């Protein structure tokens, strides 16, 4: 009998976890989440004033801010609560006073709002759109843990905040998802009308992140809503 030693982890999966992936559902969902969510150390903090209504954004050096304080003043941050009980950080970037559309941007799996802030300024200025984004549970200043169910609750809370706090109508919202952000974006777009939906590097399913050659869809696969 030939003995094979697994010396390296596949996408951070140990040999025992690979065994669980096929032998012990619902463990596969947890393993897929481990692959899907890679929250960095927070690159920003939010400080609330005495009134509890105004939040100040403080960026660390790792946020790699590329603009002046004038552009930073165009960023409004606040916290909102999800249906799962987590408090998530939200960011509204006013890039253009005459913007017709606002992008509801769900970012990738290995960044937070601090790292994305300069990108949002540049993107919104180029396409003449305002940007509204949020950090997933367990990312940045957001509480909780990143899970599939929390993703859906996070974007729901962001959508409601965008609609109620800023009075932006659905026909003026473009839902934009990047990488893991395409998962909540598709879920939201399936339930609400919007101006458009943009999927940037979308996932096919959780299993296919770990095993790209996977052809069959298993009942325990992560992100089943995305497959439908």
PDB file of C-alpha atoms in Angstrom:
ATOM      1  CA  UNK A   1       0.000   0.000   0.000  1.00  0.00           C
ATOM      2  CA  UNK A   2       1.335   3.370  -0.994  1.00  0.00           C
ATOM      3  CA  UNK A   3       1.245   6.105   1.640  1.00  0.00           C
ATOM      4  CA  UNK A   4       0.633   9.632   0.481  1.00  0.00           C
ATOM      5  CA  UNK A   5       1.387  12.532   2.800  1.00  0.00           C
ATOM      6  CA  UNK A   6      -0.461  15.776   2.355  1.00  0.00           C
ATOM      7  CA  UNK A   7       2.214  18.367   3.079  1.00  0.00           C
ATOM      8  CA  UNK A   8       0.395  21.455   1.941  1.00  0.00           C
ATOM      9  CA  UNK A   9      -3.071  22.755   2.554  1.00  0.00           C
ATOM     10  CA  UNK A  10      -5.403  23.292  -0.354  1.00  0.00           C
ATOM     11  CA  UNK A  11      -6.771  26.794  -0.062  1.00  0.00           C
ATOM     12  CA  UNK A  12      -6.073  26.620   3.713  1.00  0.00           C
ATOM     13  CA  UNK A  13      -7.865  23.265   4.047  1.00  0.00           C
ATOM     14  CA  UNK A  14      -6.152  20.501   6.025  1.00  0.00           C
ATOM     15  CA  UNK A  15      -6.439  16.844   5.068  1.00  0.00           C
ATOM     16  CA  UNK A  16      -8.950  16.258   7.889  1.00  0.00           C
ATOM     17  CA  UNK A  17     -11.083  19.131   6.657  1.00  0.00           C
ATOM     18  CA  UNK A  18     -11.005  17.702   3.135  1.00  0.00           C
ATOM     19  CA  UNK A  19     -12.299  14.434   4.552  1.00  0.00           C
ATOM     20  CA  UNK A  20     -15.082  16.283   6.384  1.00  0.00           C
ATOM     21  CA  UNK A  21     -15.967  18.040   3.159  1.00  0.00           C
ATOM     22  CA  UNK A  22     -17.183  14.753   1.720  1.00  0.00           C
ATOM     23  CA  UNK A  23     -18.053  12.727   4.819  1.00  0.00           C
ATOM     24  CA  UNK A  24     -19.626  15.055   7.369  1.00  0.00           C
ATOM     25  CA  UNK A  25     -22.259  17.485   6.110  1.00  0.00           C
ATOM     26  CA  UNK A  26     -23.060  20.179   7.185  1.00  0.00           C
ATOM     27  CA  UNK A  27     -19.333  20.740   7.800  1.00  0.00           C
ATOM     28  CA  UNK A  28     -18.788  21.534   4.082  1.00  0.00           C
ATOM     29  CA  UNK A  29     -20.714  24.782   4.449  1.00  0.00           C
ATOM     30  CA  UNK A  30     -18.426  25.862   7.259  1.00  0.00           C
ATOM     31  CA  UNK A  31     -15.341  24.915   5.267  1.00  0.00           C
ATOM     32  CA  UNK A  32     -16.619  26.777   2.215  1.00  0.00           C
ATOM     33  CA  UNK A  33     -17.150  29.822   4.430  1.00  0.00           C
ATOM     34  CA  UNK A  34     -13.567  29.541   5.612  1.00  0.00           C
ATOM     35  CA  UNK A  35     -12.484  29.654   1.990  1.00  0.00           C
ATOM     36  CA  UNK A  36     -14.863  32.436   1.024  1.00  0.00           C
ATOM     37  CA  UNK A  37     -14.240  34.900   3.857  1.00  0.00           C
ATOM     38  CA  UNK A  38     -10.788  36.330   4.492  1.00  0.00           C
ATOM     39  CA  UNK A  39     -11.387  39.476   6.578  1.00  0.00           C
ATOM     40  CA  UNK A  40      -8.218  41.566   6.963  1.00  0.00           C
ATOM     41  CA  UNK A  41      -7.191  43.309  10.156  1.00  0.00           C
ATOM     42  CA  UNK A  42      -9.322  46.491  10.249  1.00  0.00           C
ATOM     43  CA  UNK A  43      -7.772  49.408   8.352  1.00  0.00           C
ATOM     44  CA  UNK A  44     -10.082  52.034   9.863  1.00  0.00           C
ATOM     45  CA  UNK A  45     -12.035  52.976  12.955  1.00  0.00           C
ATOM     46  CA  UNK A  46     -15.293  54.877  13.414  1.00  0.00           C
ATOM     47  CA  UNK A  47     -15.584  57.323  16.299  1.00  0.00           C
ATOM     48  CA  UNK A  48     -19.014  58.543  17.369  1.00  0.00           C
ATOM     49  CA  UNK A  49     -19.641  62.051  18.757  1.00  0.00           C
ATOM     50  CA  UNK A  50     -21.481  62.787  21.999  1.00  0.00           C
ATOM     51  CA  UNK A  51     -24.819  63.082  20.243  1.00  0.00           C
ATOM     52  CA  UNK A  52     -24.452  59.559  18.864  1.00  0.00           C
ATOM     53  CA  UNK A  53     -25.507  60.683  15.396  1.00  0.00           C
ATOM     54  CA  UNK A  54     -22.240  61.624  13.714  1.00  0.00           C
ATOM     55  CA  UNK A  55     -19.361  59.261  13.016  1.00  0.00           C
ATOM     56  CA  UNK A  56     -15.798  60.225  12.129  1.00  0.00           C
ATOM     57  CA  UNK A  57     -13.703  58.007   9.872  1.00  0.00           C
ATOM     58  CA  UNK A  58     -10.080  57.395  10.878  1.00  0.00           C
ATOM     59  CA  UNK A  59      -7.953  55.546   8.319  1.00  0.00           C
ATOM     60  CA  UNK A  60      -4.785  53.656   9.162  1.00  0.00           C
ATOM     61  CA  UNK A  61      -1.690  53.617   6.950  1.00  0.00           C
ATOM     62  CA  UNK A  62      -2.732  50.221   5.616  1.00  0.00           C
ATOM     63  CA  UNK A  63      -5.844  51.812   4.120  1.00  0.00           C
ATOM     64  CA  UNK A  64      -3.485  53.505   1.615  1.00  0.00           C
ATOM     65  CA  UNK A  65      -5.560  56.688   1.315  1.00  0.00           C
ATOM     66  CA  UNK A  66      -4.607  58.421  -1.965  1.00  0.00           C
ATOM     67  CA  UNK A  67      -6.474  61.717  -1.783  1.00  0.00           C
ATOM     68  CA  UNK A  68      -6.609  64.912   0.282  1.00  0.00           C
ATOM     69  CA  UNK A  69      -8.745  65.745   3.299  1.00  0.00           C
ATOM     70  CA  UNK A  70     -11.217  67.491   0.971  1.00  0.00           C
ATOM     71  CA  UNK A  71     -12.126  64.200  -0.689  1.00  0.00           C
ATOM     72  CA  UNK A  72     -12.254  62.498   2.694  1.00  0.00           C
ATOM     73  CA  UNK A  73     -14.849  65.048   3.814  1.00  0.00           C
ATOM     74  CA  UNK A  74     -17.105  63.700   1.051  1.00  0.00           C
ATOM     75  CA  UNK A  75     -17.298  60.353   2.870  1.00  0.00           C
ATOM     76  CA  UNK A  76     -20.047  59.808   5.420  1.00  0.00           C
ATOM     77  CA  UNK A  77     -19.931  56.742   7.664  1.00  0.00           C
ATOM     78  CA  UNK A  78     -22.398  55.323  10.155  1.00  0.00           C
ATOM     79  CA  UNK A  79     -23.447  52.079  11.801  1.00  0.00           C
ATOM     80  CA  UNK A  80     -26.704  50.224  11.238  1.00  0.00           C
ATOM     81  CA  UNK A  81     -28.148  47.027  12.658  1.00  0.00           C
ATOM     82  CA  UNK A  82     -29.059  43.929  10.643  1.00  0.00           C
ATOM     83  CA  UNK A  83     -31.933  41.520  11.140  1.00  0.00           C
ATOM     84  CA  UNK A  84     -29.397  39.091  12.642  1.00  0.00           C
ATOM     85  CA  UNK A  85     -28.534  41.576  15.375  1.00  0.00           C
ATOM     86  CA  UNK A  86     -25.094  42.589  14.073  1.00  0.00           C
ATOM     87  CA  UNK A  87     -24.009  46.206  13.685  1.00  0.00           C
ATOM     88  CA  UNK A  88     -22.403  46.857  10.325  1.00  0.00           C
ATOM     89  CA  UNK A  89     -20.382  49.828   9.112  1.00  0.00           C
ATOM     90  CA  UNK A  90     -21.765  51.740   6.128  1.00  0.00           C
ATOM     91  CA  UNK A  91     -20.046  54.285   3.890  1.00  0.00           C
ATOM     92  CA  UNK A  92     -21.670  56.817   1.577  1.00  0.00           C
ATOM     93  CA  UNK A  93     -19.240  58.488  -0.849  1.00  0.00           C
ATOM     94  CA  UNK A  94     -20.581  61.644  -2.488  1.00  0.00           C
ATOM     95  CA  UNK A  95     -18.569  61.767  -5.689  1.00  0.00           C
ATOM     96  CA  UNK A  96     -20.834  64.013  -7.729  1.00  0.00           C
ATOM     97  CA  UNK A  97     -23.495  66.553  -6.679  1.00  0.00           C
ATOM     98  CA  UNK A  98     -25.420  65.831  -9.884  1.00  0.00           C
ATOM     99  CA  UNK A  99     -25.163  62.047  -9.814  1.00  0.00           C
ATOM    100  CA  UNK A 100     -28.269  60.303 -11.121  1.00  0.00           C
ATOM    101  CA  UNK A 101     -27.244  56.867  -9.887  1.00  0.00           C
ATOM    102  CA  UNK A 102     -25.804  55.418  -6.702  1.00  0.00           C
ATOM    103  CA  UNK A 103     -23.864  52.168  -6.726  1.00  0.00           C
ATOM    104  CA  UNK A 104     -24.682  49.802  -3.872  1.00  0.00           C
ATOM    105  CA  UNK A 105     -21.241  48.220  -3.818  1.00  0.00           C
ATOM    106  CA  UNK A 106     -20.534  44.842  -2.164  1.00  0.00           C
ATOM    107  CA  UNK A 107     -16.755  44.447  -2.079  1.00  0.00           C
ATOM    108  CA  UNK A 108     -14.484  41.403  -2.304  1.00  0.00           C
ATOM    109  CA  UNK A 109     -13.629  38.924   0.416  1.00  0.00           C
ATOM    110  CA  UNK A 110     -10.177  40.147   1.504  1.00  0.00           C
ATOM    111  CA  UNK A 111     -10.689  43.925   1.944  1.00  0.00           C
ATOM    112  CA  UNK A 112     -12.635  46.311   4.152  1.00  0.00           C
ATOM    113  CA  UNK A 113     -14.116  49.791   3.702  1.00  0.00           C
ATOM    114  CA  UNK A 114     -10.862  51.501   4.644  1.00  0.00           C
ATOM    115  CA  UNK A 115      -8.945  49.802   1.862  1.00  0.00           C
ATOM    116  CA  UNK A 116     -11.732  50.453  -0.618  1.00  0.00           C
ATOM    117  CA  UNK A 117     -12.302  54.130   0.218  1.00  0.00           C
ATOM    118  CA  UNK A 118      -9.773  55.562  -2.273  1.00  0.00           C
ATOM    119  CA  UNK A 119     -11.059  53.252  -4.976  1.00  0.00           C
ATOM    120  CA  UNK A 120     -14.621  54.435  -4.357  1.00  0.00           C
ATOM    121  CA  UNK A 121     -13.590  58.079  -4.736  1.00  0.00           C
ATOM    122  CA  UNK A 122     -11.838  57.362  -8.032  1.00  0.00           C
ATOM    123  CA  UNK A 123     -14.572  55.124  -9.427  1.00  0.00           C
ATOM    124  CA  UNK A 124     -17.439  57.447  -8.569  1.00  0.00           C
ATOM    125  CA  UNK A 125     -15.644  60.477  -9.973  1.00  0.00           C
ATOM    126  CA  UNK A 126     -14.947  58.732 -13.272  1.00  0.00           C
ATOM    127  CA  UNK A 127     -18.445  57.410 -13.852  1.00  0.00           C
ATOM    128  CA  UNK A 128     -20.335  60.316 -12.212  1.00  0.00           C
ATOM    129  CA  UNK A 129     -22.018  58.131  -9.594  1.00  0.00           C
ATOM    130  CA  UNK A 130     -22.177  58.182  -5.823  1.00  0.00           C
ATOM    131  CA  UNK A 131     -21.070  55.038  -4.003  1.00  0.00           C
ATOM    132  CA  UNK A 132     -22.746  53.367  -1.031  1.00  0.00           C
ATOM    133  CA  UNK A 133     -20.906  50.443   0.508  1.00  0.00           C
ATOM    134  CA  UNK A 134     -20.837  48.441   3.720  1.00  0.00           C
ATOM    135  CA  UNK A 135     -18.644  45.979   5.573  1.00  0.00           C
ATOM    136  CA  UNK A 136     -19.863  42.435   6.030  1.00  0.00           C
ATOM    137  CA  UNK A 137     -20.383  41.118   9.546  1.00  0.00           C
ATOM    138  CA  UNK A 138     -16.940  40.413  10.998  1.00  0.00           C
ATOM    139  CA  UNK A 139     -15.197  42.851   8.627  1.00  0.00           C
ATOM    140  CA  UNK A 140     -13.740  46.240   9.569  1.00  0.00           C
ATOM    141  CA  UNK A 141     -15.835  47.914  12.271  1.00  0.00           C
ATOM    142  CA  UNK A 142     -18.766  45.516  11.790  1.00  0.00           C
ATOM    143  CA  UNK A 143     -19.651  43.103  14.573  1.00  0.00           C
ATOM    144  CA  UNK A 144     -20.472  39.407  14.274  1.00  0.00           C
ATOM    145  CA  UNK A 145     -18.971  36.749  12.056  1.00  0.00           C
ATOM    146  CA  UNK A 146     -18.899  36.459   8.263  1.00  0.00           C
ATOM    147  CA  UNK A 147     -21.348  33.761   7.184  1.00  0.00           C
ATOM    148  CA  UNK A 148     -23.611  33.186   4.222  1.00  0.00           C
ATOM    149  CA  UNK A 149     -26.774  34.024   6.181  1.00  0.00           C
ATOM    150  CA  UNK A 150     -25.185  37.179   7.556  1.00  0.00           C
ATOM    151  CA  UNK A 151     -24.272  38.248   4.014  1.00  0.00           C
ATOM    152  CA  UNK A 152     -27.917  38.369   3.045  1.00  0.00           C
ATOM    153  CA  UNK A 153     -28.876  40.226   6.238  1.00  0.00           C
ATOM    154  CA  UNK A 154     -25.981  42.671   5.751  1.00  0.00           C
ATOM    155  CA  UNK A 155     -26.976  43.768   2.265  1.00  0.00           C
ATOM    156  CA  UNK A 156     -30.634  43.974   3.303  1.00  0.00           C
ATOM    157  CA  UNK A 157     -29.669  46.392   6.085  1.00  0.00           C
ATOM    158  CA  UNK A 158     -27.487  48.379   3.683  1.00  0.00           C
ATOM    159  CA  UNK A 159     -30.325  48.605   1.149  1.00  0.00           C
ATOM    160  CA  UNK A 160     -32.789  49.827   3.780  1.00  0.00           C
ATOM    161  CA  UNK A 161     -30.288  52.398   5.077  1.00  0.00           C
ATOM    162  CA  UNK A 162     -29.647  53.692   1.572  1.00  0.00           C
ATOM    163  CA  UNK A 163     -33.372  53.998   0.895  1.00  0.00           C
ATOM    164  CA  UNK A 164     -34.450  55.523   4.218  1.00  0.00           C
ATOM    165  CA  UNK A 165     -31.435  57.619   5.253  1.00  0.00           C
ATOM    166  CA  UNK A 166     -30.789  59.173   1.841  1.00  0.00           C
ATOM    167  CA  UNK A 167     -34.174  58.795   0.168  1.00  0.00           C
ATOM    168  CA  UNK A 168     -32.704  57.190  -2.945  1.00  0.00           C
ATOM    169  CA  UNK A 169     -35.293  55.441  -5.076  1.00  0.00           C
ATOM    170  CA  UNK A 170     -34.764  51.888  -6.376  1.00  0.00           C
ATOM    171  CA  UNK A 171     -34.690  53.071  -9.994  1.00  0.00           C
ATOM    172  CA  UNK A 172     -31.607  55.135  -9.127  1.00  0.00           C
ATOM    173  CA  UNK A 173     -29.685  52.294  -7.462  1.00  0.00           C
ATOM    174  CA  UNK A 174     -27.221  50.102  -9.345  1.00  0.00           C
ATOM    175  CA  UNK A 175     -26.434  46.908  -7.434  1.00  0.00           C
ATOM    176  CA  UNK A 176     -22.723  46.128  -7.868  1.00  0.00           C
ATOM    177  CA  UNK A 177     -21.075  42.997  -6.495  1.00  0.00           C
ATOM    178  CA  UNK A 178     -17.432  41.957  -6.723  1.00  0.00           C
ATOM    179  CA  UNK A 179     -16.226  38.411  -6.021  1.00  0.00           C
ATOM    180  CA  UNK A 180     -17.944  37.255  -2.802  1.00  0.00           C
ATOM    181  CA  UNK A 181     -19.996  40.448  -3.029  1.00  0.00           C
ATOM    182  CA  UNK A 182     -21.844  39.014  -6.026  1.00  0.00           C
ATOM    183  CA  UNK A 183     -23.565  36.544  -3.690  1.00  0.00           C
ATOM    184  CA  UNK A 184     -25.565  39.087  -1.629  1.00  0.00           C
ATOM    185  CA  UNK A 185     -25.988  41.249  -4.736  1.00  0.00           C
ATOM    186  CA  UNK A 186     -27.805  38.472  -6.598  1.00  0.00           C
ATOM    187  CA  UNK A 187     -29.929  37.724  -3.538  1.00  0.00           C
ATOM    188  CA  UNK A 188     -30.948  41.379  -3.192  1.00  0.00           C
ATOM    189  CA  UNK A 189     -31.610  41.793  -6.923  1.00  0.00           C
ATOM    190  CA  UNK A 190     -33.927  38.779  -6.823  1.00  0.00           C
ATOM    191  CA  UNK A 191     -36.091  40.494  -4.209  1.00  0.00           C
ATOM    192  CA  UNK A 192     -36.034  44.179  -5.129  1.00  0.00           C
ATOM    193  CA  UNK A 193     -36.251  46.243  -8.289  1.00  0.00           C
ATOM    194  CA  UNK A 194     -33.227  48.368  -9.180  1.00  0.00           C
ATOM    195  CA  UNK A 195     -31.778  50.279 -12.113  1.00  0.00           C
ATOM    196  CA  UNK A 196     -29.252  47.561 -12.976  1.00  0.00           C
ATOM    197  CA  UNK A 197     -27.102  44.757 -11.585  1.00  0.00           C
ATOM    198  CA  UNK A 198     -23.354  44.429 -12.230  1.00  0.00           C
ATOM    199  CA  UNK A 199     -21.517  41.222 -11.277  1.00  0.00           C
ATOM    200  CA  UNK A 200     -17.723  41.537 -11.226  1.00  0.00           C
ATOM    201  CA  UNK A 201     -15.872  38.185 -11.081  1.00  0.00           C
ATOM    202  CA  UNK A 202     -18.950  36.294  -9.825  1.00  0.00           C
ATOM    203  CA  UNK A 203     -18.770  32.967  -7.984  1.00  0.00           C
ATOM    204  CA  UNK A 204     -20.385  29.827  -9.284  1.00  0.00           C
ATOM    205  CA  UNK A 205     -20.757  28.180  -5.849  1.00  0.00           C
ATOM    206  CA  UNK A 206     -18.878  27.593  -2.615  1.00  0.00           C
ATOM    207  CA  UNK A 207     -17.720  24.106  -3.626  1.00  0.00           C
ATOM    208  CA  UNK A 208     -16.383  25.429  -6.910  1.00  0.00           C
ATOM    209  CA  UNK A 209     -14.225  27.940  -5.056  1.00  0.00           C
ATOM    210  CA  UNK A 210     -12.433  25.053  -3.330  1.00  0.00           C
ATOM    211  CA  UNK A 211     -12.615  22.658  -6.261  1.00  0.00           C
ATOM    212  CA  UNK A 212     -12.867  24.483  -9.620  1.00  0.00           C
ATOM    213  CA  UNK A 213     -13.399  21.247 -11.554  1.00  0.00           C
ATOM    214  CA  UNK A 214     -16.568  20.402  -9.639  1.00  0.00           C
ATOM    215  CA  UNK A 215     -19.409  19.767 -12.082  1.00  0.00           C
ATOM    216  CA  UNK A 216     -22.191  18.506  -9.844  1.00  0.00           C
ATOM    217  CA  UNK A 217     -24.146  20.710  -7.458  1.00  0.00           C
ATOM    218  CA  UNK A 218     -24.369  19.075  -4.030  1.00  0.00           C
ATOM    219  CA  UNK A 219     -27.179  19.633  -1.537  1.00  0.00           C
ATOM    220  CA  UNK A 220     -24.684  20.927   1.049  1.00  0.00           C
ATOM    221  CA  UNK A 221     -22.981  23.386  -1.303  1.00  0.00           C
ATOM    222  CA  UNK A 222     -22.573  26.928  -0.005  1.00  0.00           C
ATOM    223  CA  UNK A 223     -24.387  29.874  -1.620  1.00  0.00           C
ATOM    224  CA  UNK A 224     -27.269  27.845  -3.100  1.00  0.00           C
ATOM    225  CA  UNK A 225     -29.221  31.041  -3.771  1.00  0.00           C
ATOM    226  CA  UNK A 226     -26.466  32.096  -6.132  1.00  0.00           C
ATOM    227  CA  UNK A 227     -26.879  28.931  -8.193  1.00  0.00           C
ATOM    228  CA  UNK A 228     -30.575  29.601  -8.722  1.00  0.00           C
TER     229      UNK A 228
END
